[in-house]
PDB file of C-alpha atoms in Angstrom:
ATOM      1  CA  MET A   9     199.404 157.347  -9.887  1.00  0.00           C
ATOM      2  CA  ASN A  10     200.231 158.872  -6.535  1.00  0.00           C
ATOM      3  CA  GLN A  11     197.597 159.427  -3.836  1.00  0.00           C
ATOM      4  CA  SER A  12     196.771 162.962  -4.958  1.00  0.00           C
ATOM      5  CA  GLU A  13     196.251 161.834  -8.547  1.00  0.00           C
ATOM      6  CA  ARG A  14     194.024 158.957  -7.442  1.00  0.00           C
ATOM      7  CA  ARG A  15     191.974 161.281  -5.241  1.00  0.00           C
ATOM      8  CA  HIS A  16     191.419 163.729  -8.117  1.00  0.00           C
ATOM      9  CA  TYR A  17     190.424 160.901 -10.456  1.00  0.00           C
ATOM     10  CA  LEU A  18     187.898 159.511  -7.938  1.00  0.00           C
ATOM     11  CA  ILE A  19     186.434 162.955  -7.199  1.00  0.00           C
ATOM     12  CA  ASN A  20     186.116 163.896 -10.857  1.00  0.00           C
ATOM     13  CA  THR A  21     184.472 160.578 -11.725  1.00  0.00           C
ATOM     14  CA  LEU A  22     181.880 160.974  -8.985  1.00  0.00           C
ATOM     15  CA  LEU A  23     181.240 164.613  -9.897  1.00  0.00           C
ATOM     16  CA  ASP A  24     180.711 163.689 -13.543  1.00  0.00           C
ATOM     17  CA  GLU A  25     178.079 161.113 -12.582  1.00  0.00           C
ATOM     18  CA  ASN A  26     175.675 163.822 -11.445  1.00  0.00           C
ATOM     19  CA  VAL A  27     174.849 166.728 -13.754  1.00  0.00           C
ATOM     20  CA  SER A  28     174.177 169.003 -10.778  1.00  0.00           C
ATOM     21  CA  TYR A  29     177.751 168.469  -9.530  1.00  0.00           C
ATOM     22  CA  ARG A  30     179.519 169.210 -12.796  1.00  0.00           C
ATOM     23  CA  GLY A  31     181.688 172.294 -12.678  1.00  0.00           C
ATOM     24  CA  MET A  32     181.997 172.129  -8.884  1.00  0.00           C
ATOM     25  CA  ASP A  33     185.320 173.441  -7.628  1.00  0.00           C
ATOM     26  CA  ILE A  34     187.641 170.914  -5.996  1.00  0.00           C
ATOM     27  CA  PRO A  35     189.325 172.241  -2.835  1.00  0.00           C
ATOM     28  CA  GLY A  36     193.024 172.974  -3.181  1.00  0.00           C
ATOM     29  CA  ASP A  37     193.971 171.488   0.187  1.00  0.00           C
ATOM     30  CA  GLU A  38     194.291 167.774   0.932  1.00  0.00           C
ATOM     31  CA  ASP A  39     191.846 167.752   3.858  1.00  0.00           C
ATOM     32  CA  GLY A  40     189.209 169.521   1.790  1.00  0.00           C
ATOM     33  CA  GLN A  41     189.639 167.028  -1.034  1.00  0.00           C
ATOM     34  CA  LYS A  42     189.363 164.088   1.348  1.00  0.00           C
ATOM     35  CA  ARG A  43     186.177 165.498   2.833  1.00  0.00           C
ATOM     36  CA  LEU A  44     184.681 166.063  -0.621  1.00  0.00           C
ATOM     37  CA  LEU A  45     185.568 162.530  -1.738  1.00  0.00           C
ATOM     38  CA  ARG A  46     184.043 161.007   1.381  1.00  0.00           C
ATOM     39  CA  SER A  47     180.904 163.123   0.963  1.00  0.00           C
ATOM     40  CA  LEU A  48     180.485 162.036  -2.654  1.00  0.00           C
ATOM     41  CA  MET A  49     180.916 158.389  -1.668  1.00  0.00           C
ATOM     42  CA  ASN A  50     178.424 158.792   1.175  1.00  0.00           C
ATOM     43  CA  VAL A  51     175.624 160.273  -0.944  1.00  0.00           C
ATOM     44  CA  ARG A  52     176.137 158.046  -3.987  1.00  0.00           C
ATOM     45  CA  ILE A  53     173.266 155.603  -4.524  1.00  0.00           C
ATOM     46  CA  ALA A  54     174.070 151.993  -5.262  1.00  0.00           C
ATOM     47  CA  LYS A  55     174.627 151.669  -8.997  1.00  0.00           C
ATOM     48  CA  PRO A  56     177.320 150.168 -11.252  1.00  0.00           C
ATOM     49  CA  ILE A  57     180.639 151.907 -11.768  1.00  0.00           C
ATOM     50  CA  SER A  58     183.714 151.162 -13.875  1.00  0.00           C
ATOM     51  CA  ASP A  59     186.351 148.578 -12.986  1.00  0.00           C
ATOM     52  CA  GLU A  60     188.965 151.336 -13.295  1.00  0.00           C
ATOM     53  CA  PHE A  61     187.233 153.361 -10.568  1.00  0.00           C
ATOM     54  CA  ILE A  62     187.103 150.329  -8.256  1.00  0.00           C
ATOM     55  CA  LYS A  63     190.775 149.557  -8.891  1.00  0.00           C
ATOM     56  CA  LEU A  64     191.938 153.107  -8.111  1.00  0.00           C
ATOM     57  CA  GLN A  65     189.560 153.448  -5.165  1.00  0.00           C
ATOM     58  CA  ASP A  66     190.937 150.235  -3.657  1.00  0.00           C
ATOM     59  CA  GLU A  67     194.522 151.413  -4.130  1.00  0.00           C
ATOM     60  CA  TYR A  68     193.623 154.760  -2.574  1.00  0.00           C
ATOM     61  CA  LEU A  69     191.835 153.292   0.459  1.00  0.00           C
ATOM     62  CA  LYS A  70     194.559 150.741   1.140  1.00  0.00           C
ATOM     63  CA  GLU A  71     197.228 153.448   1.120  1.00  0.00           C
ATOM     64  CA  GLU A  72     195.142 155.622   3.442  1.00  0.00           C
ATOM     65  CA  LEU A  73     194.687 152.683   5.798  1.00  0.00           C
ATOM     66  CA  GLY A  74     198.439 152.100   5.715  1.00  0.00           C
ATOM     67  CA  LYS A  75     198.897 155.493   7.387  1.00  0.00           C
ATOM     68  CA  LYS A  76     196.886 154.393  10.429  1.00  0.00           C
ATOM     69  CA  HIS A  77     197.926 152.192  13.326  1.00  0.00           C
ATOM     70  CA  VAL A  78     196.507 148.699  12.918  1.00  0.00           C
ATOM     71  CA  THR A  79     195.465 146.997  16.151  1.00  0.00           C
ATOM     72  CA  THR A  80     195.574 143.218  16.608  1.00  0.00           C
ATOM     73  CA  LEU A  81     194.383 140.984  19.428  1.00  0.00           C
ATOM     74  CA  ASP A  82     197.983 140.617  20.627  1.00  0.00           C
ATOM     75  CA  GLU A  83     197.947 144.288  21.626  1.00  0.00           C
ATOM     76  CA  MET A  84     194.843 143.931  23.824  1.00  0.00           C
ATOM     77  CA  GLU A  85     194.418 142.738  27.381  1.00  0.00           C
ATOM     78  CA  GLU A  86     192.269 139.639  27.739  1.00  0.00           C
ATOM     79  CA  LEU A  87     189.889 140.560  30.577  1.00  0.00           C
ATOM     80  CA  GLN A  88     188.092 137.223  30.633  1.00  0.00           C
ATOM     81  CA  PRO A  89     188.782 134.074  28.578  1.00  0.00           C
ATOM     82  CA  GLY A  90     188.526 135.153  24.946  1.00  0.00           C
ATOM     83  CA  ILE A  91     186.959 138.544  25.794  1.00  0.00           C
ATOM     84  CA  TYR A  92     188.552 141.976  25.299  1.00  0.00           C
ATOM     85  CA  VAL A  93     187.571 145.628  25.537  1.00  0.00           C
ATOM     86  CA  TRP A  94     189.200 148.105  23.172  1.00  0.00           C
ATOM     87  CA  GLN A  95     188.655 151.826  22.649  1.00  0.00           C
ATOM     88  CA  GLY A  96     189.274 153.186  19.181  1.00  0.00           C
ATOM     89  CA  ASP A  97     188.359 153.173  15.500  1.00  0.00           C
ATOM     90  CA  ILE A  98     186.794 149.798  14.657  1.00  0.00           C
ATOM     91  CA  THR A  99     187.889 150.103  11.012  1.00  0.00           C
ATOM     92  CA  THR A 100     191.528 149.752  12.120  1.00  0.00           C
ATOM     93  CA  LEU A 101     190.995 146.415  13.903  1.00  0.00           C
ATOM     94  CA  LYS A 102     192.497 143.274  12.362  1.00  0.00           C
ATOM     95  CA  VAL A 103     189.944 140.635  13.364  1.00  0.00           C
ATOM     96  CA  GLY A 104     187.799 138.127  11.538  1.00  0.00           C
ATOM     97  CA  ALA A 105     184.703 140.321  11.475  1.00  0.00           C
ATOM     98  CA  ILE A 106     183.487 143.660  12.746  1.00  0.00           C
ATOM     99  CA  VAL A 107     179.876 144.514  13.540  1.00  0.00           C
ATOM    100  CA  ASN A 108     178.114 147.475  11.972  1.00  0.00           C
ATOM    101  CA  ALA A 109     175.174 149.141  13.735  1.00  0.00           C
ATOM    102  CA  ALA A 110     173.052 149.531  10.612  1.00  0.00           C
ATOM    103  CA  ASN A 111     169.678 151.088   9.878  1.00  0.00           C
ATOM    104  CA  SER A 112     166.778 149.097   8.443  1.00  0.00           C
ATOM    105  CA  GLY A 113     167.711 150.106   4.883  1.00  0.00           C
ATOM    106  CA  MET A 114     171.045 148.317   5.384  1.00  0.00           C
ATOM    107  CA  THR A 115     172.892 150.252   2.648  1.00  0.00           C
ATOM    108  CA  GLY A 116     174.793 152.655   4.890  1.00  0.00           C
ATOM    109  CA  CYS A 117     174.535 156.242   6.092  1.00  0.00           C
ATOM    110  CA  TYR A 118     173.886 158.796   3.347  1.00  0.00           C
ATOM    111  CA  GLN A 119     174.673 161.884   5.453  1.00  0.00           C
ATOM    112  CA  PRO A 120     177.975 163.335   4.188  1.00  0.00           C
ATOM    113  CA  CYS A 121     180.874 162.714   6.576  1.00  0.00           C
ATOM    114  CA  HIS A 122     178.571 161.722   9.428  1.00  0.00           C
ATOM    115  CA  ALA A 123     180.494 160.392  12.420  1.00  0.00           C
ATOM    116  CA  CYS A 124     178.352 157.264  12.898  1.00  0.00           C
ATOM    117  CA  ILE A 125     179.937 153.834  12.638  1.00  0.00           C
ATOM    118  CA  ASP A 126     177.726 152.955   9.660  1.00  0.00           C
ATOM    119  CA  ASN A 127     179.184 155.873   7.708  1.00  0.00           C
ATOM    120  CA  CYS A 128     182.775 155.079   8.685  1.00  0.00           C
ATOM    121  CA  ILE A 129     182.551 151.412   7.787  1.00  0.00           C
ATOM    122  CA  HIS A 130     180.995 152.074   4.383  1.00  0.00           C
ATOM    123  CA  THR A 131     183.484 154.869   3.660  1.00  0.00           C
ATOM    124  CA  TYR A 132     186.612 152.815   4.300  1.00  0.00           C
ATOM    125  CA  ALA A 133     185.272 149.542   2.919  1.00  0.00           C
ATOM    126  CA  GLY A 134     184.590 151.283  -0.402  1.00  0.00           C
ATOM    127  CA  ILE A 135     181.500 151.620  -2.544  1.00  0.00           C
ATOM    128  CA  GLN A 136     181.420 147.854  -3.167  1.00  0.00           C
ATOM    129  CA  LEU A 137     179.941 147.426   0.310  1.00  0.00           C
ATOM    130  CA  ARG A 138     176.893 149.545  -0.523  1.00  0.00           C
ATOM    131  CA  LEU A 139     176.497 147.696  -3.821  1.00  0.00           C
ATOM    132  CA  LYS A 140     176.592 144.340  -2.015  1.00  0.00           C
ATOM    133  CA  CYS A 141     174.144 145.441   0.677  1.00  0.00           C
ATOM    134  CA  ASP A 142     171.803 146.866  -1.945  1.00  0.00           C
ATOM    135  CA  ASP A 143     171.857 143.562  -3.825  1.00  0.00           C
ATOM    136  CA  ILE A 144     171.043 141.655  -0.617  1.00  0.00           C
ATOM    137  CA  MET A 145     168.156 143.970   0.223  1.00  0.00           C
ATOM    138  CA  LYS A 146     166.681 143.891  -3.288  1.00  0.00           C
ATOM    139  CA  LYS A 147     166.648 140.100  -3.151  1.00  0.00           C
ATOM    140  CA  GLN A 148     165.113 140.204   0.337  1.00  0.00           C
ATOM    141  CA  GLY A 149     162.396 142.592  -0.820  1.00  0.00           C
ATOM    142  CA  HIS A 150     161.799 144.358   2.492  1.00  0.00           C
ATOM    143  CA  GLU A 151     163.612 146.322   5.179  1.00  0.00           C
ATOM    144  CA  GLU A 152     165.793 144.458   7.623  1.00  0.00           C
ATOM    145  CA  PRO A 153     163.897 143.481  10.797  1.00  0.00           C
ATOM    146  CA  THR A 154     165.289 144.627  14.120  1.00  0.00           C
ATOM    147  CA  GLY A 155     167.425 142.012  15.819  1.00  0.00           C
ATOM    148  CA  GLN A 156     168.466 140.168  12.650  1.00  0.00           C
ATOM    149  CA  ALA A 157     171.868 140.260  10.936  1.00  0.00           C
ATOM    150  CA  LYS A 158     173.506 139.989   7.520  1.00  0.00           C
ATOM    151  CA  ILE A 159     177.109 139.197   6.590  1.00  0.00           C
ATOM    152  CA  THR A 160     179.129 140.700   3.743  1.00  0.00           C
ATOM    153  CA  PRO A 161     182.752 140.782   2.634  1.00  0.00           C
ATOM    154  CA  ALA A 162     184.759 143.631   4.174  1.00  0.00           C
ATOM    155  CA  TYR A 163     186.402 144.713   0.901  1.00  0.00           C
ATOM    156  CA  ASN A 164     189.084 147.298   1.802  1.00  0.00           C
ATOM    157  CA  LEU A 165     188.840 146.928   5.571  1.00  0.00           C
ATOM    158  CA  LEU A 166     191.341 144.840   7.535  1.00  0.00           C
ATOM    159  CA  CYS A 167     188.782 142.264   8.639  1.00  0.00           C
ATOM    160  CA  ASP A 168     187.384 139.499   6.445  1.00  0.00           C
ATOM    161  CA  TYR A 169     183.697 140.227   7.008  1.00  0.00           C
ATOM    162  CA  VAL A 170     181.277 142.895   8.158  1.00  0.00           C
ATOM    163  CA  LEU A 171     178.201 141.837  10.124  1.00  0.00           C
ATOM    164  CA  HIS A 172     175.309 144.282   9.787  1.00  0.00           C
ATOM    165  CA  THR A 173     172.594 144.345  12.443  1.00  0.00           C
ATOM    166  CA  VAL A 174     169.705 146.679  13.241  1.00  0.00           C
ATOM    167  CA  GLY A 175     169.260 147.386  16.939  1.00  0.00           C
ATOM    168  CA  PRO A 176     166.079 148.540  18.669  1.00  0.00           C
ATOM    169  CA  ILE A 177     165.324 152.261  18.882  1.00  0.00           C
ATOM    170  CA  ILE A 178     164.129 153.476  22.283  1.00  0.00           C
ATOM    171  CA  TYR A 179     161.344 156.050  22.099  1.00  0.00           C
ATOM    172  CA  ASP A 180     160.290 156.133  25.757  1.00  0.00           C
ATOM    173  CA  LYS A 181     161.375 153.559  28.316  1.00  0.00           C
ATOM    174  CA  VAL A 182     163.115 150.289  27.591  1.00  0.00           C
ATOM    175  CA  ARG A 183     160.656 147.418  27.187  1.00  0.00           C
ATOM    176  CA  LYS A 184     161.385 143.719  27.667  1.00  0.00           C
ATOM    177  CA  GLU A 185     160.901 143.351  23.911  1.00  0.00           C
ATOM    178  CA  ASP A 186     163.680 145.890  23.323  1.00  0.00           C
ATOM    179  CA  GLU A 187     166.037 143.939  25.553  1.00  0.00           C
ATOM    180  CA  GLU A 188     165.206 140.702  23.721  1.00  0.00           C
ATOM    181  CA  LEU A 189     165.744 142.349  20.335  1.00  0.00           C
ATOM    182  CA  LEU A 190     169.126 143.740  21.401  1.00  0.00           C
ATOM    183  CA  ALA A 191     170.182 140.316  22.651  1.00  0.00           C
ATOM    184  CA  SER A 192     169.034 138.913  19.308  1.00  0.00           C
ATOM    185  CA  CYS A 193     171.412 141.286  17.487  1.00  0.00           C
ATOM    186  CA  TYR A 194     174.371 139.799  19.343  1.00  0.00           C
ATOM    187  CA  GLU A 195     173.075 136.242  19.037  1.00  0.00           C
ATOM    188  CA  ASN A 196     172.521 136.455  15.275  1.00  0.00           C
ATOM    189  CA  CYS A 197     175.911 138.067  14.666  1.00  0.00           C
ATOM    190  CA  MET A 198     177.618 135.302  16.630  1.00  0.00           C
ATOM    191  CA  ARG A 199     175.634 132.644  14.769  1.00  0.00           C
ATOM    192  CA  LEU A 200     176.523 134.070  11.346  1.00  0.00           C
ATOM    193  CA  ALA A 201     180.153 134.467  12.345  1.00  0.00           C
ATOM    194  CA  ASP A 202     180.345 130.852  13.433  1.00  0.00           C
ATOM    195  CA  GLU A 203     178.622 129.635  10.260  1.00  0.00           C
ATOM    196  CA  ASN A 204     181.233 131.476   8.189  1.00  0.00           C
ATOM    197  CA  GLY A 205     184.269 130.233  10.071  1.00  0.00           C
ATOM    198  CA  VAL A 206     185.003 133.522  11.840  1.00  0.00           C
ATOM    199  CA  GLU A 207     187.205 133.017  14.896  1.00  0.00           C
ATOM    200  CA  SER A 208     187.319 136.611  16.162  1.00  0.00           C
ATOM    201  CA  ILE A 209     184.635 139.289  16.125  1.00  0.00           C
ATOM    202  CA  ALA A 210     184.505 142.912  17.289  1.00  0.00           C
ATOM    203  CA  PHE A 211     181.186 144.372  18.426  1.00  0.00           C
ATOM    204  CA  CYS A 212     180.384 148.059  18.487  1.00  0.00           C
ATOM    205  CA  CYS A 213     177.918 149.417  21.070  1.00  0.00           C
ATOM    206  CA  ILE A 214     174.701 148.447  19.289  1.00  0.00           C
ATOM    207  CA  SER A 215     171.624 150.685  19.846  1.00  0.00           C
ATOM    208  CA  THR A 216     173.301 153.215  22.143  1.00  0.00           C
ATOM    209  CA  GLY A 217     173.856 156.813  21.021  1.00  0.00           C
ATOM    210  CA  VAL A 218     171.151 158.077  18.660  1.00  0.00           C
ATOM    211  CA  PHE A 219     169.139 154.844  19.148  1.00  0.00           C
ATOM    212  CA  ARG A 220     168.918 155.824  22.850  1.00  0.00           C
ATOM    213  CA  PHE A 221     169.343 152.433  24.524  1.00  0.00           C
ATOM    214  CA  PRO A 222     170.810 153.112  28.005  1.00  0.00           C
ATOM    215  CA  ASN A 223     174.525 152.383  27.796  1.00  0.00           C
ATOM    216  CA  ASP A 224     174.869 150.406  31.014  1.00  0.00           C
ATOM    217  CA  ARG A 225     171.907 148.121  30.312  1.00  0.00           C
ATOM    218  CA  ALA A 226     173.005 147.636  26.687  1.00  0.00           C
ATOM    219  CA  ALA A 227     176.483 146.611  27.831  1.00  0.00           C
ATOM    220  CA  GLN A 228     175.091 144.116  30.348  1.00  0.00           C
ATOM    221  CA  ILE A 229     172.940 142.504  27.652  1.00  0.00           C
ATOM    222  CA  ALA A 230     175.924 142.434  25.283  1.00  0.00           C
ATOM    223  CA  VAL A 231     178.224 140.737  27.790  1.00  0.00           C
ATOM    224  CA  ASP A 232     175.637 138.201  28.965  1.00  0.00           C
ATOM    225  CA  THR A 233     174.595 137.266  25.426  1.00  0.00           C
ATOM    226  CA  VAL A 234     178.146 136.963  24.108  1.00  0.00           C
ATOM    227  CA  LYS A 235     179.223 134.759  27.016  1.00  0.00           C
ATOM    228  CA  ASN A 236     176.299 132.404  26.391  1.00  0.00           C
ATOM    229  CA  CYS A 237     176.988 132.376  22.655  1.00  0.00           C
ATOM    230  CA  MET A 238     180.662 131.533  23.144  1.00  0.00           C
ATOM    231  CA  LYS A 239     179.542 128.344  24.889  1.00  0.00           C
ATOM    232  CA  LYS A 240     177.262 127.517  21.952  1.00  0.00           C
ATOM    233  CA  TYR A 241     179.422 128.611  19.017  1.00  0.00           C
ATOM    234  CA  LYS A 242     182.714 126.914  19.771  1.00  0.00           C
ATOM    235  CA  GLY A 243     184.490 128.223  16.665  1.00  0.00           C
ATOM    236  CA  ILE A 244     184.524 131.811  17.951  1.00  0.00           C
ATOM    237  CA  ASN A 245     187.561 132.141  20.216  1.00  0.00           C
ATOM    238  CA  HIS A 246     187.871 135.911  20.599  1.00  0.00           C
ATOM    239  CA  VAL A 247     185.268 138.669  21.101  1.00  0.00           C
ATOM    240  CA  VAL A 248     186.183 142.345  21.315  1.00  0.00           C
ATOM    241  CA  PHE A 249     183.818 144.927  22.742  1.00  0.00           C
ATOM    242  CA  ASN A 250     184.804 148.037  20.819  1.00  0.00           C
ATOM    243  CA  VAL A 251     183.930 151.353  22.464  1.00  0.00           C
ATOM    244  CA  PHE A 252     184.399 154.949  21.453  1.00  0.00           C
ATOM    245  CA  LYS A 253     183.400 156.948  24.542  1.00  0.00           C
ATOM    246  CA  ASP A 254     185.122 156.883  27.919  1.00  0.00           C
ATOM    247  CA  ASP A 255     181.785 156.212  29.654  1.00  0.00           C
ATOM    248  CA  ASP A 256     181.313 152.992  27.659  1.00  0.00           C
ATOM    249  CA  LEU A 257     184.897 151.951  28.323  1.00  0.00           C
ATOM    250  CA  ASN A 258     184.357 152.288  32.061  1.00  0.00           C
ATOM    251  CA  ILE A 259     181.061 150.388  31.912  1.00  0.00           C
ATOM    252  CA  TYR A 260     182.596 147.408  30.107  1.00  0.00           C
ATOM    253  CA  LEU A 261     185.704 147.382  32.293  1.00  0.00           C
ATOM    254  CA  LYS A 262     183.512 147.270  35.372  1.00  0.00           C
ATOM    255  CA  LEU A 263     181.389 144.432  33.967  1.00  0.00           C
ATOM    256  CA  LEU A 264     184.396 142.346  32.934  1.00  0.00           C
ATOM    257  CA  SER A 265     186.923 143.096  35.666  1.00  0.00           C
TER     258      SER A 265
END
């Protein structure tokens, strides 16, 4: 199968799963088809699917990833020993693990084509990631507490693992408890990474954006916690602070220059 044939197979399979979707028109253009496929993957609840679907999905996602530029540590400037700042799409980083800013349900973002990191990671990892997270949460029996972390395989991403952590949500002003919980997110991700033999890890900006933690204070907590953890967890040699916005890039460059 070529990429177009795989995409049509995946779309049709997902449409056929839901009686309300059957008979839906598939867009004629490639971008429209890609958006529909991503939307169907985003809204799909965690439930079994055929091995054939997984095989073709994996082939499809790997070919799509092959069209993007892959970034390695060798392409980054080391600002402090073992510490880097990089602006771009975290799903294109080739590191040991990337960190996902998850919600307490831990099974991804269900809003079609949402631009959040949770949505992007689950989209390009493939539906196996949601299935794995759902299995972990069912065994746990309750929502994920703020400040904790879980580790999963990365499936179709370039990294080996994804670390999922739930940051604090700021409703009014930042409390000391919020700062401690945010630090705990970084601490627990570093601990899990070290326990699983991960030598390089890329952190997103946990709790900023829609979670409303002030960007400058969040970055300071991130840098301070990671530096302390690198002294404790000797197996982690490289930490990347991954940013998306120019404001965050400038904040981290100022802190680490």
